[in-house]
mmCIF file with all atom_site columns, C-alpha atoms in Angstrom:
data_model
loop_
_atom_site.group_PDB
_atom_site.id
_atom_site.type_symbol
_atom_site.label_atom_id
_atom_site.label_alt_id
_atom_site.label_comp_id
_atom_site.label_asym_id
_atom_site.label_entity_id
_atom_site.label_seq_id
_atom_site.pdbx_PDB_ins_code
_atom_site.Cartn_x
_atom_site.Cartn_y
_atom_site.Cartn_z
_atom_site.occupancy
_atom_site.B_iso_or_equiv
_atom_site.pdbx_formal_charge
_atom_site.auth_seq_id
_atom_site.auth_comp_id
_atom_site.auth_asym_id
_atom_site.auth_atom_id
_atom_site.pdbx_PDB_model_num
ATOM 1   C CA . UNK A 1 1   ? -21.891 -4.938 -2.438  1.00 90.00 ? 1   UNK A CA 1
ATOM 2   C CA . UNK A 1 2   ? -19.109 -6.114 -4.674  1.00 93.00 ? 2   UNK A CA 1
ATOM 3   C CA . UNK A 1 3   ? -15.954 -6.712 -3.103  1.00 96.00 ? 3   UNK A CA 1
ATOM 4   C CA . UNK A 1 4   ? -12.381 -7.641 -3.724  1.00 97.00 ? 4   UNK A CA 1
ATOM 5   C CA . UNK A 1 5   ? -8.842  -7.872 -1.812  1.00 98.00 ? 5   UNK A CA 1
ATOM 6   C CA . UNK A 1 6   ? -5.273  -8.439 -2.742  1.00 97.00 ? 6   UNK A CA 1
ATOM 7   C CA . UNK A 1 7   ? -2.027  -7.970 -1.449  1.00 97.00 ? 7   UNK A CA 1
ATOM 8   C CA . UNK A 1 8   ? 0.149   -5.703 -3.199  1.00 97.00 ? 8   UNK A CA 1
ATOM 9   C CA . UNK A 1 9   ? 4.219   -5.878 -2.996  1.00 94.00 ? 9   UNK A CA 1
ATOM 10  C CA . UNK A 1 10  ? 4.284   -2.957 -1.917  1.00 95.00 ? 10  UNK A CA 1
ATOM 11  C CA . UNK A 1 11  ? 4.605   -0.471 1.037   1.00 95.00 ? 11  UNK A CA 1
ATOM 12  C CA . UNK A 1 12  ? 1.011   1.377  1.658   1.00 96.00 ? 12  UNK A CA 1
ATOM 13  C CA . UNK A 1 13  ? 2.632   4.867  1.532   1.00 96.00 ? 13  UNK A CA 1
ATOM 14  C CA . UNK A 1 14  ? 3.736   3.942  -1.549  1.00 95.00 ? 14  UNK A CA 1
ATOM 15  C CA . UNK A 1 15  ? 0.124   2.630  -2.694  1.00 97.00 ? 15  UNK A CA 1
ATOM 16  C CA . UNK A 1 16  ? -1.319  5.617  -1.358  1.00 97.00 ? 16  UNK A CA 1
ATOM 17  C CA . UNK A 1 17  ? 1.057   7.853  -3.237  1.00 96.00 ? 17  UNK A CA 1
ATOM 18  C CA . UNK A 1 18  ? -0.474  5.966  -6.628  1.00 96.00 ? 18  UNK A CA 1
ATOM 19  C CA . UNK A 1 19  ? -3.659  6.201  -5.603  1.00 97.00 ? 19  UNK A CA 1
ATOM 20  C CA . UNK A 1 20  ? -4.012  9.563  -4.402  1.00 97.00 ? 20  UNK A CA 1
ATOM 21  C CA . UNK A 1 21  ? -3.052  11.036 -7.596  1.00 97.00 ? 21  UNK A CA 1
ATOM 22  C CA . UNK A 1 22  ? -6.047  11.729 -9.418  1.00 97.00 ? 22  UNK A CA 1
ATOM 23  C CA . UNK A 1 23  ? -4.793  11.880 -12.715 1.00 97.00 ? 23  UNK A CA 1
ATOM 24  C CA . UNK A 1 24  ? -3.915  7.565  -11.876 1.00 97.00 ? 24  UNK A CA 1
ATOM 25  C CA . UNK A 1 25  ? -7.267  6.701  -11.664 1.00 97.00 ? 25  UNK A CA 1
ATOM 26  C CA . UNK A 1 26  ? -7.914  5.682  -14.820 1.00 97.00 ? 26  UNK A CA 1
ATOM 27  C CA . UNK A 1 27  ? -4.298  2.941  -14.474 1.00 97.00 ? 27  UNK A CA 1
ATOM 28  C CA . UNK A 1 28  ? -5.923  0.991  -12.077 1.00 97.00 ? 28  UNK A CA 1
ATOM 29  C CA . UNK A 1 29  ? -9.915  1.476  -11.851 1.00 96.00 ? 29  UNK A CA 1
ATOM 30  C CA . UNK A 1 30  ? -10.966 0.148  -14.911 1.00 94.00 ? 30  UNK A CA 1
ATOM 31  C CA . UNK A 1 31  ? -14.142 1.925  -15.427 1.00 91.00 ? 31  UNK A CA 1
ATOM 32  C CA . UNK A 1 32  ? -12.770 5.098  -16.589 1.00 94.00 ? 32  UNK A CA 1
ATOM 33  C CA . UNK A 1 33  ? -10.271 6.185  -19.361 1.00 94.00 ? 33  UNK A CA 1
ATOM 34  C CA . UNK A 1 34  ? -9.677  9.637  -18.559 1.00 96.00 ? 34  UNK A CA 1
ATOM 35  C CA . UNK A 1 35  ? -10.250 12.176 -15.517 1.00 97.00 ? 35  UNK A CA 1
ATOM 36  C CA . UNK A 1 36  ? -10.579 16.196 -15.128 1.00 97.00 ? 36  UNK A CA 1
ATOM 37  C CA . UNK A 1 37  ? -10.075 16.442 -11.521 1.00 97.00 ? 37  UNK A CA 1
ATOM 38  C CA . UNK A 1 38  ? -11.188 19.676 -9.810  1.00 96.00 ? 38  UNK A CA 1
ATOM 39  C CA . UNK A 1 39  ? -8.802  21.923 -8.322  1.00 96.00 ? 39  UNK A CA 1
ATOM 40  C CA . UNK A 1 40  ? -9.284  20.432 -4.792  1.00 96.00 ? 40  UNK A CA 1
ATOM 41  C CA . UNK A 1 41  ? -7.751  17.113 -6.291  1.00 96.00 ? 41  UNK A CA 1
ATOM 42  C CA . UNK A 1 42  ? -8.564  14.429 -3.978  1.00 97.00 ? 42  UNK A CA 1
ATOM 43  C CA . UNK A 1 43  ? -10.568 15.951 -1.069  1.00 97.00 ? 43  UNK A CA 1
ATOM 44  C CA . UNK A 1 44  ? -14.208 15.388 -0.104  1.00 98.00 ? 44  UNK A CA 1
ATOM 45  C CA . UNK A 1 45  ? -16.797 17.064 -2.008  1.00 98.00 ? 45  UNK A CA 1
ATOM 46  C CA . UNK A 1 46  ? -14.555 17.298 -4.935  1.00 98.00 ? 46  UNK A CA 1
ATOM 47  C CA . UNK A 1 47  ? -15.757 16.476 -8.592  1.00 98.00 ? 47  UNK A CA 1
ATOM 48  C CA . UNK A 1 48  ? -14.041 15.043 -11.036 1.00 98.00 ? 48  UNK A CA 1
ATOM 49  C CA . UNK A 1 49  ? -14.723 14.608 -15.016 1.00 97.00 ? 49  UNK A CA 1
ATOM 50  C CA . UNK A 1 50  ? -14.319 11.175 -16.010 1.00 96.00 ? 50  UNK A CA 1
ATOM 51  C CA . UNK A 1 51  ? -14.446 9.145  -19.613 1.00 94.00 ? 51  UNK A CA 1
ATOM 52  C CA . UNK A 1 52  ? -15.414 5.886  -19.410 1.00 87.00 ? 52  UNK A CA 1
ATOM 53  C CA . UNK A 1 53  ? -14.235 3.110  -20.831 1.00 80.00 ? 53  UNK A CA 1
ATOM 54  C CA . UNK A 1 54  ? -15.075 1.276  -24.472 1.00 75.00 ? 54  UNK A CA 1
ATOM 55  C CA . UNK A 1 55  ? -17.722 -1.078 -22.709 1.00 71.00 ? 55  UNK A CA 1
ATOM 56  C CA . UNK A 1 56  ? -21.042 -0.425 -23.273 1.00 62.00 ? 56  UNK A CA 1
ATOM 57  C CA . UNK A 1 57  ? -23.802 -0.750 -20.541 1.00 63.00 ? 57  UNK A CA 1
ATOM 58  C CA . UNK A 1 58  ? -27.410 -0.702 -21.053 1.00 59.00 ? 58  UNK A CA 1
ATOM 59  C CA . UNK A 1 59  ? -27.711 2.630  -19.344 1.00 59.00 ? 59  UNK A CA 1
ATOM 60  C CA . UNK A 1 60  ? -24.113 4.580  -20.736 1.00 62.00 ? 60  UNK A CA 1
ATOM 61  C CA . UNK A 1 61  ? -22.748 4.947  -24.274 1.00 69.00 ? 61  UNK A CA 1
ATOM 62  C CA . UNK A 1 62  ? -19.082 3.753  -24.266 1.00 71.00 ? 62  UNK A CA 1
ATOM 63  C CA . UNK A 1 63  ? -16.910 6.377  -23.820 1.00 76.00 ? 63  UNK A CA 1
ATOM 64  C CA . UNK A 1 64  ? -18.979 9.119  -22.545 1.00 81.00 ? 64  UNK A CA 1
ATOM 65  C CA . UNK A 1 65  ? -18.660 11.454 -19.860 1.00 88.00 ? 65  UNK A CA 1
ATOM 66  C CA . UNK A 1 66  ? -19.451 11.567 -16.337 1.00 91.00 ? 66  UNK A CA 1
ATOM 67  C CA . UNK A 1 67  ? -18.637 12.823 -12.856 1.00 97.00 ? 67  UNK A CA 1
ATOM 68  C CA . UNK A 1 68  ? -17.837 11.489 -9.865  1.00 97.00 ? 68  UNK A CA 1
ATOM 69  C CA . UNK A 1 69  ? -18.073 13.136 -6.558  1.00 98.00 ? 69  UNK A CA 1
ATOM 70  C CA . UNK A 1 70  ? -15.149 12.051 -4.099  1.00 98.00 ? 70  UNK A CA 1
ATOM 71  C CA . UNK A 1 71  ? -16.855 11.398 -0.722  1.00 98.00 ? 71  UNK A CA 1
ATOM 72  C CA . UNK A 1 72  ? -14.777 10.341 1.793   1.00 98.00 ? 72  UNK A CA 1
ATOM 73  C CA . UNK A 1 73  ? -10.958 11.062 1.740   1.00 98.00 ? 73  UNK A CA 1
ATOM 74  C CA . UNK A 1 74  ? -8.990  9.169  5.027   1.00 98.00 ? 74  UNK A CA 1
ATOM 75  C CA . UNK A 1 75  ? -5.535  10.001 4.330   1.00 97.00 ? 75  UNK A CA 1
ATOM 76  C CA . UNK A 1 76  ? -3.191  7.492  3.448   1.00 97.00 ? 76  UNK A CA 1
ATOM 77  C CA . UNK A 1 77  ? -5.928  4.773  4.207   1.00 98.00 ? 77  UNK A CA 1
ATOM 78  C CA . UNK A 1 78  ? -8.332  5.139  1.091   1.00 98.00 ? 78  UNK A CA 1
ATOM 79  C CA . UNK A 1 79  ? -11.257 7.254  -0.562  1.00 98.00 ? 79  UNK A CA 1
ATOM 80  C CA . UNK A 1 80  ? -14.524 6.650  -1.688  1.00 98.00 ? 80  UNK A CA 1
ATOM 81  C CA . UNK A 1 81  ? -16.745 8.184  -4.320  1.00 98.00 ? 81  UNK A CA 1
ATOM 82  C CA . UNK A 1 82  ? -19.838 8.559  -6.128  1.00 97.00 ? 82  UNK A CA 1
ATOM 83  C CA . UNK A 1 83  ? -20.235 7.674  -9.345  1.00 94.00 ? 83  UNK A CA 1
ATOM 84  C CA . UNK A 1 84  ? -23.103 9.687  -10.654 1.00 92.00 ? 84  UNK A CA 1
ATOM 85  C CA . UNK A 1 85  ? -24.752 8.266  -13.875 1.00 85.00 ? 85  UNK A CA 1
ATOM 86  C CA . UNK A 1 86  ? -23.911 5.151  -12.692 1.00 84.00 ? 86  UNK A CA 1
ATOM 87  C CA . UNK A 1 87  ? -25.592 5.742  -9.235  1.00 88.00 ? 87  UNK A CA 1
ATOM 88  C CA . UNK A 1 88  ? -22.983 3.236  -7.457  1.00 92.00 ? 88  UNK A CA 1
ATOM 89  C CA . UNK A 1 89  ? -20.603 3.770  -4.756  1.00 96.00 ? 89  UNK A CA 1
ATOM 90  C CA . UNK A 1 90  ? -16.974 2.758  -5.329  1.00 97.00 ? 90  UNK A CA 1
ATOM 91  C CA . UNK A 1 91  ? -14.305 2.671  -2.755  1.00 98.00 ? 91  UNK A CA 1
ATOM 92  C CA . UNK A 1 92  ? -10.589 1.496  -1.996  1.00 98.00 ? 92  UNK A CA 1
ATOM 93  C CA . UNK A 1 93  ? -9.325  0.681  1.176   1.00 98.00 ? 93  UNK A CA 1
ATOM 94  C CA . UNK A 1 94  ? -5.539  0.187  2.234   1.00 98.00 ? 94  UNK A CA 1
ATOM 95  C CA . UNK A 1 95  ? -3.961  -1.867 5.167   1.00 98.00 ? 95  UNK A CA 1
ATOM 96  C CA . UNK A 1 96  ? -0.678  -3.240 6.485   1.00 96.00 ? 96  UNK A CA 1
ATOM 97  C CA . UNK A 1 97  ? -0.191  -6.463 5.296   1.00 96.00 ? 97  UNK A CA 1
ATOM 98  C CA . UNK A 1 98  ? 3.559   -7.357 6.536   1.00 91.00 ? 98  UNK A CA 1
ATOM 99  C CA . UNK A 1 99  ? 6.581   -5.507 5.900   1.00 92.00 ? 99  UNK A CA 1
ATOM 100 C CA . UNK A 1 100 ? 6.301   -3.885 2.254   1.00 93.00 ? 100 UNK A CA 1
ATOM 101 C CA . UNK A 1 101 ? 2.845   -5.457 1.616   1.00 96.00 ? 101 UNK A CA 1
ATOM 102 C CA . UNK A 1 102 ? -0.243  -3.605 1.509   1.00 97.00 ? 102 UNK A CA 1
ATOM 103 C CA . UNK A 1 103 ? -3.704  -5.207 1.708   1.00 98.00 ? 103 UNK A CA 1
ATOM 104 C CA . UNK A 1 104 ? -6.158  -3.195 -0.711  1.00 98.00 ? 104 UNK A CA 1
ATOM 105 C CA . UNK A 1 105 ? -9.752  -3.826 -0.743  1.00 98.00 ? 105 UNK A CA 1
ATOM 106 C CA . UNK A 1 106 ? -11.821 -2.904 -3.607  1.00 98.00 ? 106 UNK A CA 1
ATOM 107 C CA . UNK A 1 107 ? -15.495 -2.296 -3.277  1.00 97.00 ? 107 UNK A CA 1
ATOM 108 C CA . UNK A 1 108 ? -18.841 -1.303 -5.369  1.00 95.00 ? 108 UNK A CA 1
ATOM 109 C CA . UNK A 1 109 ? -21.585 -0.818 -3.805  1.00 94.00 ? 109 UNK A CA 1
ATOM 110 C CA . UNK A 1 110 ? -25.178 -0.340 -5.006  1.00 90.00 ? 110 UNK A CA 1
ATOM 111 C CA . UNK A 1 111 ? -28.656 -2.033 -6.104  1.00 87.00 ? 111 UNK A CA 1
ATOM 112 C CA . UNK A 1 112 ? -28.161 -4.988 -7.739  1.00 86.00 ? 112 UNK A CA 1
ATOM 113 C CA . UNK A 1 113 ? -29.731 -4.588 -10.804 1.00 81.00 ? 113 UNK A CA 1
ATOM 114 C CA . UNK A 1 114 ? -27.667 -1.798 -11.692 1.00 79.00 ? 114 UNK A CA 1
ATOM 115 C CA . UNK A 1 115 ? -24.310 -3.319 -10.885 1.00 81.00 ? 115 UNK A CA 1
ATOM 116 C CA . UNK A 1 116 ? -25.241 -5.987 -13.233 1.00 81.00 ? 116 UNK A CA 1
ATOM 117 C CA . UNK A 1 117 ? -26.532 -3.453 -16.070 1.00 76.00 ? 117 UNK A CA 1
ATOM 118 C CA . UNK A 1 118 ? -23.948 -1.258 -15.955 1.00 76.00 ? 118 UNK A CA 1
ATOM 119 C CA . UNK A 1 119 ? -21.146 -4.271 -16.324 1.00 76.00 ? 119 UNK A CA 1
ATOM 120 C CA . UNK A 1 120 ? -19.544 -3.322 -12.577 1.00 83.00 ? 120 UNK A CA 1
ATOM 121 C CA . UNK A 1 121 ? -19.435 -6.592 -11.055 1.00 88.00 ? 121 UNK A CA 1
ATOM 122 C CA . UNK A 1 122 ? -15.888 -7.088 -12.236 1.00 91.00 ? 122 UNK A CA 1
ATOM 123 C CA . UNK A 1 123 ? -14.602 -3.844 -11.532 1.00 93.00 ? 123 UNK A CA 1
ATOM 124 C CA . UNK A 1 124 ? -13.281 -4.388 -7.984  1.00 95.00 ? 124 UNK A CA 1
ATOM 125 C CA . UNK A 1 125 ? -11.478 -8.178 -9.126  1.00 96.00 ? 125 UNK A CA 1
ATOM 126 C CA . UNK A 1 126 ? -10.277 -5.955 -12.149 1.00 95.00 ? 126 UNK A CA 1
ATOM 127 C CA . UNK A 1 127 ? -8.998  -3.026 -10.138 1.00 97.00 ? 127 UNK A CA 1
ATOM 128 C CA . UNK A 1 128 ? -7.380  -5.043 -8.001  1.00 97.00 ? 128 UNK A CA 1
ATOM 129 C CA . UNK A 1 129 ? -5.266  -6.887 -10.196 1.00 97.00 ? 129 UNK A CA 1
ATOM 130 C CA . UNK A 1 130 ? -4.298  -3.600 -12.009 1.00 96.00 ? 130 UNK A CA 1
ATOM 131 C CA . UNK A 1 131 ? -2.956  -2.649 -8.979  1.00 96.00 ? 131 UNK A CA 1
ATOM 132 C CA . UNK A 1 132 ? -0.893  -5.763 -8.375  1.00 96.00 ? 132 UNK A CA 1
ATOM 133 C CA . UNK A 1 133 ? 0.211   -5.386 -11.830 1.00 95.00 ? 133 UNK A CA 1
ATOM 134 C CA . UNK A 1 134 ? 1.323   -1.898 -11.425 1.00 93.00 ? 134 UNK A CA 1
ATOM 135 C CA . UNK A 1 135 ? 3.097   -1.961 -7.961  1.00 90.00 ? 135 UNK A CA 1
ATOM 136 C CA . UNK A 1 136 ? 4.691   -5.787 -8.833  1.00 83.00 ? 136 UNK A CA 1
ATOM 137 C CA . UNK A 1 137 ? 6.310   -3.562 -11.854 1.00 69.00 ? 137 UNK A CA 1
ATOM 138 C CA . UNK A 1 138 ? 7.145   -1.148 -8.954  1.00 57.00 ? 138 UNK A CA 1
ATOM 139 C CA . UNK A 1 139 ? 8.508   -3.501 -6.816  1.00 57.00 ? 139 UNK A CA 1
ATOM 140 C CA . UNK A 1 140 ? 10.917  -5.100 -9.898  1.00 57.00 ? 140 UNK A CA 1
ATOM 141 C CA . UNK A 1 141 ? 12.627  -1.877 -10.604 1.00 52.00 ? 141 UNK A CA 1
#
């Protein structure tokens, strides 16, 4: 398991209102490009169409498709999924960290071999700084 944690300036409604949108996905989890959520949106068992990103692994061509099967939904605390091809779990997490702060935790979880092949051990560092980035330009408005 990969794992990464930052505090975001930022209250976690607001977090969770960034987060739960599927169509945001692809502004803060760096993996993916695009997404084709189905029409339960964020909800367990739902699948979503993703594109990944320009990276190559060993096992993916850059920019291909994919799907993702959302598999645990805890309102306004996080959601995990399933990334299919890739064959790893990913997750986010979201906790009170002080008045407007929210602690975020970032995981990917799977063998080790394929988090290495498939270029995912920076995802959750990445992810988490995306999200910093986007709710410190939040938080400056």
């Amino acid at each position: 398991m990969i794992e990464a944690q930052k505090v975001l300036l930022s209250p976690r409604e607001d977090v969770w209102a960034l987060i739960s949108e599927p169509y945001h996905l692809p502004d803060w989890w760096p993996a993916y490009t695009g997404v084709q959520p189905d029409r339960r949106g964020l909800s367990e068992g739902a699948r979503w169409e993703v594109v990944r990103n320009p990276a190559p692994g060993l096992l993916r061509r850059p920019r291909s498709g994919g799907l993702i099967v959302i598999t645990q939904v805890e309102q306004g605390n996080g959601f995990r999924w399933h990334d299919l091809a890739q064959r790893l779990e990913c997750g986010i997490r979201l906790e009170n960290a002080g008045t407007g702060r929210t602690q975020a935790t970032l995981q990917v979880v799977g063998p080790s071999w394929r988090v290495w092949i498939e270029g995912a051990r920076g995802l959750p560092e990445s992810a988490a700084g995306r999200l910093y980035d986007l709710c410190q330009t939040a938080a400056a408005l």
